[in-house]
Coordinates of C-alpha atoms in Angstrom, one line a residue:
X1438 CA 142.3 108.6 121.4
X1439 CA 143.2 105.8 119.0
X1440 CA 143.2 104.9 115.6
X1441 CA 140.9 103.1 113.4
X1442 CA 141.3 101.8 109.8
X1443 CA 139.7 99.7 107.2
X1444 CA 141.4 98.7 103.4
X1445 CA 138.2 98.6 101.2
X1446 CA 139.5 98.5 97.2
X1447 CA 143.1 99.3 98.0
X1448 CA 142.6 102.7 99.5
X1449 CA 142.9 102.5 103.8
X1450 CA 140.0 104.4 105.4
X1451 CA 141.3 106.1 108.6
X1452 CA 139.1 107.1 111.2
X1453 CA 140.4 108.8 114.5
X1454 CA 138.0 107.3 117.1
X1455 CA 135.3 105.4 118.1
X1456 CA 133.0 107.7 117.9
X1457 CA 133.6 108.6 114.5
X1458 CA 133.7 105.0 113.6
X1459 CA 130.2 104.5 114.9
X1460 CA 129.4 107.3 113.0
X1461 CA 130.0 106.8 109.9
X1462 CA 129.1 103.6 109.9
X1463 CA 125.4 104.4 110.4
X1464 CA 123.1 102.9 107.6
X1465 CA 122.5 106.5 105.8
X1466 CA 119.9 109.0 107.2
X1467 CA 119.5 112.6 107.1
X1468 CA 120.3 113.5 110.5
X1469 CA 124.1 112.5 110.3
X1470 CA 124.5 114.1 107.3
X1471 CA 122.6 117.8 109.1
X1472 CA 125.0 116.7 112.1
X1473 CA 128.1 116.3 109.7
X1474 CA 128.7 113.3 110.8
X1475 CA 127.7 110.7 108.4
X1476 CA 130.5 108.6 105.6
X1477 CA 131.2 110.6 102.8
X1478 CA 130.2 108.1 100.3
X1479 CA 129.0 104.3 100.2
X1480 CA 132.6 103.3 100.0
X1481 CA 133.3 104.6 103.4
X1482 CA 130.7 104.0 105.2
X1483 CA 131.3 99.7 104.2
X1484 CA 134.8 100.3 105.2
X1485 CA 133.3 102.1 108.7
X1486 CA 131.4 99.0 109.3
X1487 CA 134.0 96.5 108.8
X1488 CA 136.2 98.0 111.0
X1489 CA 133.8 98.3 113.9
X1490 CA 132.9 94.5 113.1
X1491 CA 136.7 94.1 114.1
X1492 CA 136.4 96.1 117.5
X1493 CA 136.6 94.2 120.4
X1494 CA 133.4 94.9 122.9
X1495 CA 135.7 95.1 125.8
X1496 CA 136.7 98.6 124.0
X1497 CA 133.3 100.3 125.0
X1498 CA 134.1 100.4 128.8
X1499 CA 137.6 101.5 127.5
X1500 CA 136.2 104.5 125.3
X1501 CA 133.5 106.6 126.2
X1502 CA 131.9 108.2 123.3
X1503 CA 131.5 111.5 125.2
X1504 CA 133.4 111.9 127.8
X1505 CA 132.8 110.4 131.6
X1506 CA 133.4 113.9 133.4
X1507 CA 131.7 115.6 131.0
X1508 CA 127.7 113.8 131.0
X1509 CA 125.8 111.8 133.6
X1510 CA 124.4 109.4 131.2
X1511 CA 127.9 108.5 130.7
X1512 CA 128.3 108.5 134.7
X1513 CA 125.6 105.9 134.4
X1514 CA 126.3 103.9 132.0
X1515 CA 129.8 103.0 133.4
X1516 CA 128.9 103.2 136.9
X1517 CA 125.5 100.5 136.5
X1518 CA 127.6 98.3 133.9
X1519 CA 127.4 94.3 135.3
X1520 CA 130.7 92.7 134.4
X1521 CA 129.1 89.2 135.6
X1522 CA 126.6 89.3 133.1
X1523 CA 129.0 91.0 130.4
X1524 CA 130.9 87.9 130.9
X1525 CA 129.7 85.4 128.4
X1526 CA 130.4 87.8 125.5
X1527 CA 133.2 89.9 126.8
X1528 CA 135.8 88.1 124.6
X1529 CA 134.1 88.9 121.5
X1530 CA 134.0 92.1 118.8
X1531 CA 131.2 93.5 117.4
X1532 CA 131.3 91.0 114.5
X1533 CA 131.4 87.9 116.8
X1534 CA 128.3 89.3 118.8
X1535 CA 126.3 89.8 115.9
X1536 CA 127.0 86.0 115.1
X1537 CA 126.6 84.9 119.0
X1538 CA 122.6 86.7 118.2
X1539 CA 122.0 85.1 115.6
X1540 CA 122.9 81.3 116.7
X1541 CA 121.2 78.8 118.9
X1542 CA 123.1 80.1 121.9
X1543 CA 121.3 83.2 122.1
X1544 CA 117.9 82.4 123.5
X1545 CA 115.1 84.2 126.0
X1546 CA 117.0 83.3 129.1
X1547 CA 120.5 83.8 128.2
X1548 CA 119.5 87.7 126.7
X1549 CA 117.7 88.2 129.7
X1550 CA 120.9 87.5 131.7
X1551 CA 122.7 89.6 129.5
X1552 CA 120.8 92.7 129.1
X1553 CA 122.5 94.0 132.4
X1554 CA 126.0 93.4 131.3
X1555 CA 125.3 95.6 128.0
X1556 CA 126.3 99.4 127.0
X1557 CA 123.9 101.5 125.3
X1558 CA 127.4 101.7 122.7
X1559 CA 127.5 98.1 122.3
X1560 CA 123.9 97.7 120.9
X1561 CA 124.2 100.7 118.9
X1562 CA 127.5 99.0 117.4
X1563 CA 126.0 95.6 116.5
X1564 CA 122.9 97.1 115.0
X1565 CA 124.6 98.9 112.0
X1566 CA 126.1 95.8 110.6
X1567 CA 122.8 94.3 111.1
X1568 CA 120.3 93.8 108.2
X1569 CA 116.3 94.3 108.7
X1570 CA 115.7 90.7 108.9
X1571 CA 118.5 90.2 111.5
X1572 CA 117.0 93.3 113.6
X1573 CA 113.8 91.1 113.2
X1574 CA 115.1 87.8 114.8
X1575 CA 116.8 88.7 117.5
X1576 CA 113.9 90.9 118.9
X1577 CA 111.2 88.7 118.6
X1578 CA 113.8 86.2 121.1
X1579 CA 113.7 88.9 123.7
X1580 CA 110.8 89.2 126.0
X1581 CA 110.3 91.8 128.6
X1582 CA 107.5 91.7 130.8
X1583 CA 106.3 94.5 132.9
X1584 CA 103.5 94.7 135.2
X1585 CA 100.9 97.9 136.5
X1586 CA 97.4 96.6 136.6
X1587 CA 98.2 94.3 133.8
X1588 CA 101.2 92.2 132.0
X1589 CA 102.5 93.2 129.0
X1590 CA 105.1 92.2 126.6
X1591 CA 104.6 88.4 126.6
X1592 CA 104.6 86.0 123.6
X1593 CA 101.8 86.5 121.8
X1594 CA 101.0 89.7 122.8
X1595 CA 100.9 93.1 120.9
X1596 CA 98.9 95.6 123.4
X1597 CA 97.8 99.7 122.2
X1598 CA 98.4 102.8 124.0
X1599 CA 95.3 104.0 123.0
X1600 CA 95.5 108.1 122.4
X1601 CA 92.4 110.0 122.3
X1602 CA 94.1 113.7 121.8
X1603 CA 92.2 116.4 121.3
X1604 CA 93.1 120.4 120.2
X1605 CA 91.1 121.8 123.1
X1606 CA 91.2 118.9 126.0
X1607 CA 87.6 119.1 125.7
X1608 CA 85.9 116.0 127.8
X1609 CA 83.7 114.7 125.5
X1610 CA 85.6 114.3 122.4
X1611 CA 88.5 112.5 124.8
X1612 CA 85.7 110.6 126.1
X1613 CA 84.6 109.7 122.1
X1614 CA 87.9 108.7 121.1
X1615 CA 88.4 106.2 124.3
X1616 CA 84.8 104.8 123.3
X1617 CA 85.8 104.3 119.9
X1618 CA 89.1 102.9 120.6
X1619 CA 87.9 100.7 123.6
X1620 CA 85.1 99.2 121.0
X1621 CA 88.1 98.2 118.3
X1622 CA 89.9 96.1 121.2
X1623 CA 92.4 99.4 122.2
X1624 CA 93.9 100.4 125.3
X1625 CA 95.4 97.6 127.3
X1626 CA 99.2 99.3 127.2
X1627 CA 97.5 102.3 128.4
X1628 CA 94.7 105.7 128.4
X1629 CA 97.4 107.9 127.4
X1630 CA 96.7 111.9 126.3
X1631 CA 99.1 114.5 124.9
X1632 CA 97.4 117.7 126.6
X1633 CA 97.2 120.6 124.8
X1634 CA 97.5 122.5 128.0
X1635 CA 100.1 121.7 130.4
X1636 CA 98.4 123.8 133.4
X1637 CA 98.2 121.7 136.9
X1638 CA 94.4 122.2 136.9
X1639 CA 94.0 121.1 133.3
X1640 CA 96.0 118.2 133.9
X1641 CA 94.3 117.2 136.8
X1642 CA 91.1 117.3 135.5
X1643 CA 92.4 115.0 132.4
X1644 CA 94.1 112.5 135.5
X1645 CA 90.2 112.2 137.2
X1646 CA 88.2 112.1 133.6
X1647 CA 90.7 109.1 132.6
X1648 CA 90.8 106.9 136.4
X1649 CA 86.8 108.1 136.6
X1650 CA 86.5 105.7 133.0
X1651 CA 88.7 103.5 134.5
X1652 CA 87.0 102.6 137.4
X1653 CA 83.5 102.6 136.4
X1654 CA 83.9 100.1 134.0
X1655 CA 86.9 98.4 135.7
X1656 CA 88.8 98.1 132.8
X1657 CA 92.4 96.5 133.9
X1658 CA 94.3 99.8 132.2
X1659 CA 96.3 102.4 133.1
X1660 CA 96.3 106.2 132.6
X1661 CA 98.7 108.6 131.8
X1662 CA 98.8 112.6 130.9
X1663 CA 101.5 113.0 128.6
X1664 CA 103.3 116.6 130.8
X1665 CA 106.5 116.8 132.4
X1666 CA 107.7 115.0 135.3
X1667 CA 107.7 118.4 138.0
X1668 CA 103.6 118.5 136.4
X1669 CA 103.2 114.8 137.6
X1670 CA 104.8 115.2 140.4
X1671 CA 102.5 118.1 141.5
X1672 CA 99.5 116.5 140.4
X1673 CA 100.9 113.7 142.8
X1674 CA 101.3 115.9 145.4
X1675 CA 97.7 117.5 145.5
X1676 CA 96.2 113.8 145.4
X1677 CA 95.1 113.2 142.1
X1678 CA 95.1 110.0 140.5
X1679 CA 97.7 109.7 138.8
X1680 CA 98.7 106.0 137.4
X1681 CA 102.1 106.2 135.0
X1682 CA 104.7 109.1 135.3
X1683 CA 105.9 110.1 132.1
X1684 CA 108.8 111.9 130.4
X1685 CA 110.9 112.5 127.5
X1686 CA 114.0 111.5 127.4
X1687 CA 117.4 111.5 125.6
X1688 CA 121.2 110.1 125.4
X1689 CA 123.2 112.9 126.5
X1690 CA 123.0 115.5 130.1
X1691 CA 122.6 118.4 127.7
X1692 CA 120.0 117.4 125.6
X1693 CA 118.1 115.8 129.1
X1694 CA 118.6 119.2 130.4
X1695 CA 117.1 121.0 127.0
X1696 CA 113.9 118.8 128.2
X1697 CA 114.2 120.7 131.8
X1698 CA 115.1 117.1 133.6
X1699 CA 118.4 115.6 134.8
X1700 CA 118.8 111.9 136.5
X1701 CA 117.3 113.2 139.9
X1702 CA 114.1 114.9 139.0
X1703 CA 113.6 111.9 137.0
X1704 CA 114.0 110.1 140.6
X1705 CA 112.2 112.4 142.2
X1706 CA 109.0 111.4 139.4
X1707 CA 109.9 107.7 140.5
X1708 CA 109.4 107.8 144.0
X1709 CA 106.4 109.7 143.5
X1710 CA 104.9 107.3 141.5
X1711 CA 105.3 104.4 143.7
X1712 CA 104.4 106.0 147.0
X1713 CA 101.1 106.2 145.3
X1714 CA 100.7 101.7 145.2
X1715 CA 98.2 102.2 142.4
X1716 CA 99.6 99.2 140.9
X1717 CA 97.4 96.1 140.6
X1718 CA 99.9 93.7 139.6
X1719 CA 103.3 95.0 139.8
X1720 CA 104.8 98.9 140.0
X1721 CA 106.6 99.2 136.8
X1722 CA 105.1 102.9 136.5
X1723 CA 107.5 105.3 134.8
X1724 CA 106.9 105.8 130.8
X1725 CA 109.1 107.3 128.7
X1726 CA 109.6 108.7 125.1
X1727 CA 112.2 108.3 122.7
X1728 CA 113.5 109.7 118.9
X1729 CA 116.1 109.5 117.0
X1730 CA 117.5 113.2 116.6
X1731 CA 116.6 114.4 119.4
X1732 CA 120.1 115.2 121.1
X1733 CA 121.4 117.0 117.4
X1734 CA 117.9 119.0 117.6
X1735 CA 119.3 120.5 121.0
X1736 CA 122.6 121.2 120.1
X1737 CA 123.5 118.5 122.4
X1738 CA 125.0 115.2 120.7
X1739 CA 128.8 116.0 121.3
X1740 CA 129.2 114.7 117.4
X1741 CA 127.7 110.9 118.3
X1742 CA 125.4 110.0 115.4
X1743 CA 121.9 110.0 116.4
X1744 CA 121.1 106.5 116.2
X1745 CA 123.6 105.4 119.0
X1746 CA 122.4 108.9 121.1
X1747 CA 118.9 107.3 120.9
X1748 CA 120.5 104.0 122.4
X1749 CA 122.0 105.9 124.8
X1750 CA 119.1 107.4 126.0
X1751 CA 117.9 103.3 127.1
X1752 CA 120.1 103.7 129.6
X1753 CA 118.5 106.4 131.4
X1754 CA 114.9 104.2 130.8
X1755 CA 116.4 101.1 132.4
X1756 CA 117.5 102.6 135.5
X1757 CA 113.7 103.5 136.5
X1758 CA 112.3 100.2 135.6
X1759 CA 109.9 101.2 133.0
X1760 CA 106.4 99.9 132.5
X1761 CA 106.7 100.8 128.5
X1762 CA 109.2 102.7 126.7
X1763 CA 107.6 104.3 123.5
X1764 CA 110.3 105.2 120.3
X1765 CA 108.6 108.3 118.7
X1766 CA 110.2 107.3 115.2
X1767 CA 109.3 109.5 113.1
X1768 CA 107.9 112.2 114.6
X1769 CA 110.7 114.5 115.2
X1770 CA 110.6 115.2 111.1
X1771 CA 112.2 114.6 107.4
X1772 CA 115.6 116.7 109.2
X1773 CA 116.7 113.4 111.0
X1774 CA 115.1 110.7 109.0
X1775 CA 114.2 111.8 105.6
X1776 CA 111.8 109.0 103.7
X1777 CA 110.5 105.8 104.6
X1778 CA 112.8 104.1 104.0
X1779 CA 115.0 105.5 107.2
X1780 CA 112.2 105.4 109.3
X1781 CA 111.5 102.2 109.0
X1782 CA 115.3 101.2 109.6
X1783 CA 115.3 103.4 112.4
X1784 CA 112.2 101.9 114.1
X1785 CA 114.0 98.6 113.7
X1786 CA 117.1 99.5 115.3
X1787 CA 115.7 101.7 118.5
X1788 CA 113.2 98.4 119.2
X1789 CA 116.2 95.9 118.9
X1790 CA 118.3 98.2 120.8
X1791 CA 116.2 98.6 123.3
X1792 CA 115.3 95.2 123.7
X1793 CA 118.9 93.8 123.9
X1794 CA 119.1 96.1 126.9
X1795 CA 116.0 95.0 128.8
X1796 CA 113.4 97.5 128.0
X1797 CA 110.1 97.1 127.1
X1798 CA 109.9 98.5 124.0
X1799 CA 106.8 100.0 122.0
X1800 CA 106.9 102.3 119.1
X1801 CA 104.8 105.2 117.4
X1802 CA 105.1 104.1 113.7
X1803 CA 105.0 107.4 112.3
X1804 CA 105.6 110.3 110.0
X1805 CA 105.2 114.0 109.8
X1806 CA 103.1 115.4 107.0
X1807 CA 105.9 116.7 105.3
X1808 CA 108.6 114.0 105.5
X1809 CA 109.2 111.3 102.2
X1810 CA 106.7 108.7 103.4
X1811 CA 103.7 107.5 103.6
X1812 CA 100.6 105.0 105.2
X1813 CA 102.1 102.1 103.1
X1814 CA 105.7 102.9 104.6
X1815 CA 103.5 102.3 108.2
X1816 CA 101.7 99.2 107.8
X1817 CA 105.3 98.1 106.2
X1818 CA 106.7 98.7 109.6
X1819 CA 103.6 97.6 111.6
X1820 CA 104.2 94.4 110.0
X1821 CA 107.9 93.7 110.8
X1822 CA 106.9 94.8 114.2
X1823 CA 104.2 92.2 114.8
X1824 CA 106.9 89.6 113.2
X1825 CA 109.7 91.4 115.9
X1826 CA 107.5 90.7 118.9
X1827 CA 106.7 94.4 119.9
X1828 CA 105.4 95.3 123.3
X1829 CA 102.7 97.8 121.8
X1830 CA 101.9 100.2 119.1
X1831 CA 99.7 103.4 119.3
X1832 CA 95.7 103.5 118.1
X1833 CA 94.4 106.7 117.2
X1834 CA 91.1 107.4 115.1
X1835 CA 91.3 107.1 111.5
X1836 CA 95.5 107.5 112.0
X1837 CA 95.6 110.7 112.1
X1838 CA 96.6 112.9 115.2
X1839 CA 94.1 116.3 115.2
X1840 CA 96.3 117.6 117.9
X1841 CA 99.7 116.9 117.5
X1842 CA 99.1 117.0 113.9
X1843 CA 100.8 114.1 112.3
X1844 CA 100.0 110.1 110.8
X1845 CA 100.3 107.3 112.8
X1846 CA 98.7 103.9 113.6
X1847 CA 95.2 103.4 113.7
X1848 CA 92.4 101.2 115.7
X1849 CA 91.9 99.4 112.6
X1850 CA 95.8 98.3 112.0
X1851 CA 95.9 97.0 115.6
X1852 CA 93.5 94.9 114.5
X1853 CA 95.1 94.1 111.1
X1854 CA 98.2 93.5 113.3
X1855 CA 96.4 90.9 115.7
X1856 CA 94.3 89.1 113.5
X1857 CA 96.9 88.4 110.8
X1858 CA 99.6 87.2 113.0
X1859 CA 97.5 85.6 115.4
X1860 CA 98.3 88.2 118.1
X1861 CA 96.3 89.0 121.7
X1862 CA 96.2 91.9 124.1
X1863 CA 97.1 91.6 127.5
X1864 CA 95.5 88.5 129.0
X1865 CA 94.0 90.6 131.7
X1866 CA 92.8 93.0 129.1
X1867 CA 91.6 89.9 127.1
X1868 CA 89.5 88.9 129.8
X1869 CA 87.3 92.2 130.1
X1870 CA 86.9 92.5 126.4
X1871 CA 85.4 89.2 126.1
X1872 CA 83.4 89.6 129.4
X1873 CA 81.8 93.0 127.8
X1874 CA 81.1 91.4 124.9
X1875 CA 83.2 93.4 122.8
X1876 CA 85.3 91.0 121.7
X1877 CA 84.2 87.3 120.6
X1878 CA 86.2 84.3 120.3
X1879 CA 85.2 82.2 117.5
X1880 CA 87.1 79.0 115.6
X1881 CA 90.1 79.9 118.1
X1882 CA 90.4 83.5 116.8
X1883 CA 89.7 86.9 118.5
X1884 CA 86.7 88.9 116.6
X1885 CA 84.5 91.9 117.2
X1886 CA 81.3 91.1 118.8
X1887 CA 78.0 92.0 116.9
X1888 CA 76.7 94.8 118.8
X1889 CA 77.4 98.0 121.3
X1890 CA 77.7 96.5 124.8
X1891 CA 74.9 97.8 127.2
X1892 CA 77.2 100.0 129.5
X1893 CA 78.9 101.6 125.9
X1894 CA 75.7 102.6 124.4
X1895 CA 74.4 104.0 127.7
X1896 CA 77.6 106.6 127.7
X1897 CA 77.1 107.3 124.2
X1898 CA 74.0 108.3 124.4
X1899 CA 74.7 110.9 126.9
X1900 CA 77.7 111.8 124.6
X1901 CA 75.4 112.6 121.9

């Protein structure tokens, strides 16, 4: 274990090891401070984050945060670290990277190269001494492409995972919602339900309702039921169509194993999901779910603060080759980040994080109903994340989860998103909403077309 120290104002701040030097200095949020973690006072936490700007990056393959006998996210972190692509920045500390991001040198192809040759730790580092509009401009010169049965994350892009929950699973208001979010120019990153029921048969029905809409109006989308890998990989075994495998995940064994997973079940899910070749265009297939807090919520963060335990948790996503990664930001509660304010700084950090390590990153701009925050706080963050270049963003009716009960984004800001920053869906996704009429182009700009297309009012009127 070594030392650490800062002189801030004549008094030397002391700090025993790495870990409590990322710690405390964490921008503030209310998480660190449940976990007992966080700097005592402004003072400390400016003296925390000009020592870790001092720390050379080499020291995070020195220095495990928690220990490498002790967690297999650690195991894999160490073990999958490419000292090739680590090279170009390997002679620089956490100050001189956050420099090296910001300058010319730092460009699509040379982060690409990079991402490999990066630790969850080091990305968590160089993000707290990062302001907002520094999280901005490095993201938005990262691009990660993935393929299923269309391309997401280019330039230009900003696709929806459009969710149609409902408190009962009942088929018609599912059905409603994709109709409704389908007509607003939704759904290219994906169908995707949380099911109130996580029973096989319930889940299976969901799988054939969602590739049943799929494939009648060949829409170039994918599906996924929101259950737990060992459901999907039953549902896989029975011979239901199933598209994307997803799971939660977090940074550390224990709090993986609080989610009933470890690294080989979530193999086990992989392997699955590709014997299946549903893939179109490429078989990135695994999607995976992210928050801050999650590790402290189960006990398990072996006192690492919870924004570099959510960068952690990256690691695990990358080695499965995700097709989108999805940071839950504010969902978890006002516990681990309190107000706006936080959640928008956290959202920030988790999409540049991820980014930096070659993820394709989404997020669920959101807030519980009884956290500090507020619809303004969202389209606040919706708007740095069109600027940031994010994969995709959620689109629920009106904003406003009836199932899982809490505010998010809605049709109508994908929109906003798009039209005020000039963004697209995914070109295959393009395609079909201008061949069903549903979207128009006019004076070089995407718009929504004048009327119901044919096949739409057909299934409505059988809705109704």
């Amino acid at each position: 274990m070594s030392n650490y120290s800062h002189t801030v104002g004549g008094h030397t701040w002391r700090f025993d090891s790495l870990r409590e030097v990322m710690a405390k200095a964490s921008p503030a949020r209310s998480g660190d401070y449940l976990a007992g973690v966080a700097a005592g006072s402004d003072v400390e936490r400016v003296a925390a984050q000009m020592c870790l700007a001092e720390i050379p990056l080499k020291r995070f393959l020195d220095e495990a945060l928690i220990p490498y006998e002790q967690d297999e996210v650690t195991r894999l972190i160490i073990d999958s670290h490419d000292r090739a692509a680590f090279a170009p920045v390997s002679h620089l500390t956490v100050g001189g990277f956050r420099d090296w991001l910001l300058g010319e040198a730092a460009n699509e192809a040379s982060l690409r190269a990079l991402a490999p040759g990066l630790t969850p730790e080091m990305a968590a580092a160089v993000s707290k001494i990062m302001r907002v509009q520094d999280l901005v401009l490095v993201a938005q010169k990262i691009r990660v492409v993935t393929r299923f049965r269309n391309t997401q994350g280019l330039r230009g892009r900003m696709s929806t995972r459009l969710q149609p929950n409902h408190p009962t699973d009942e088929p018609a208001g599912i059905a409603a919602s994709i109709l409704d979010g389908l007509l607003y120019g939704n759904g290219d990153a994906m169908l995707g339900i949380n099911p109130a029921s996580d029973s096989i048969a319930a889940i299976s029905e969901m799988l054939r309702m969602l590739d049943g809409i799929i494939q009648r109006y060949e829409i170039p989308t994918q599906a996924c039921v929101l259950t737990h890998v060992t459901t999907s990989i039953e549902a896989i075994n029975r011979g239901v169509p199933l598209d994307l495998v997803f799971q939660s995940i977090a940074g550390t064994e224990a709090a993986n194993a609080s989610f009933g997973i470890n690294l080989g079940i979530l193999q086990e899910g992989y392997e699955a999901g590709l014997s299946l070749t549903r893939g179109s265009l490429g078989n990135n297939l695994m999607y995976f779910e992210t928050g801050q807090g999650s590790a402290l919520s189960a006990g398990a963060h072996h006192g690492v603060d919870q924004q570099t335990c959510e960068a952690r948790a990256y690691a695990v996503a990358r080695h499965f080759k995700p097709f989108l990664v999805n940071t839950v930001v504010g969902f978890i509660g006002p516990e681990y980040l309190y107000n706006g304010k936080q959640i928008i700084r956290a959202g920030l950090e988790d999409h540049f994080c991820g980014k930096l390590l070659g993820l394709p990153m989404g997020c669920d701009i959101c807030y519980t109903n009884h956290a500090e925050a507020d619809q303004d706080d969202m389209d606040t963050l919706l708007t740095l994340f069109g600027v940031a270049g994010i994969n995709f963003i959620m689109g629920i009716p009106g904003s406003d989860d009836v199932m899982l009960n809490y505010q998010t984004t809605s049709f109508h800001d994908a929109l906003y998103a798009r039209q005020t920053m000039g963004l697209k869906p995914a070109p295959e996704f393009e395609d079909w909403l201008l061949r069903m009429d549903i979207l128009r182009q006019h004076d070089g700009r995407l718009e929504l077309g004048r009327q119901l297309p044919a096949p739409f009012r057909q299934a409505l009127e059988q809705l109704t």
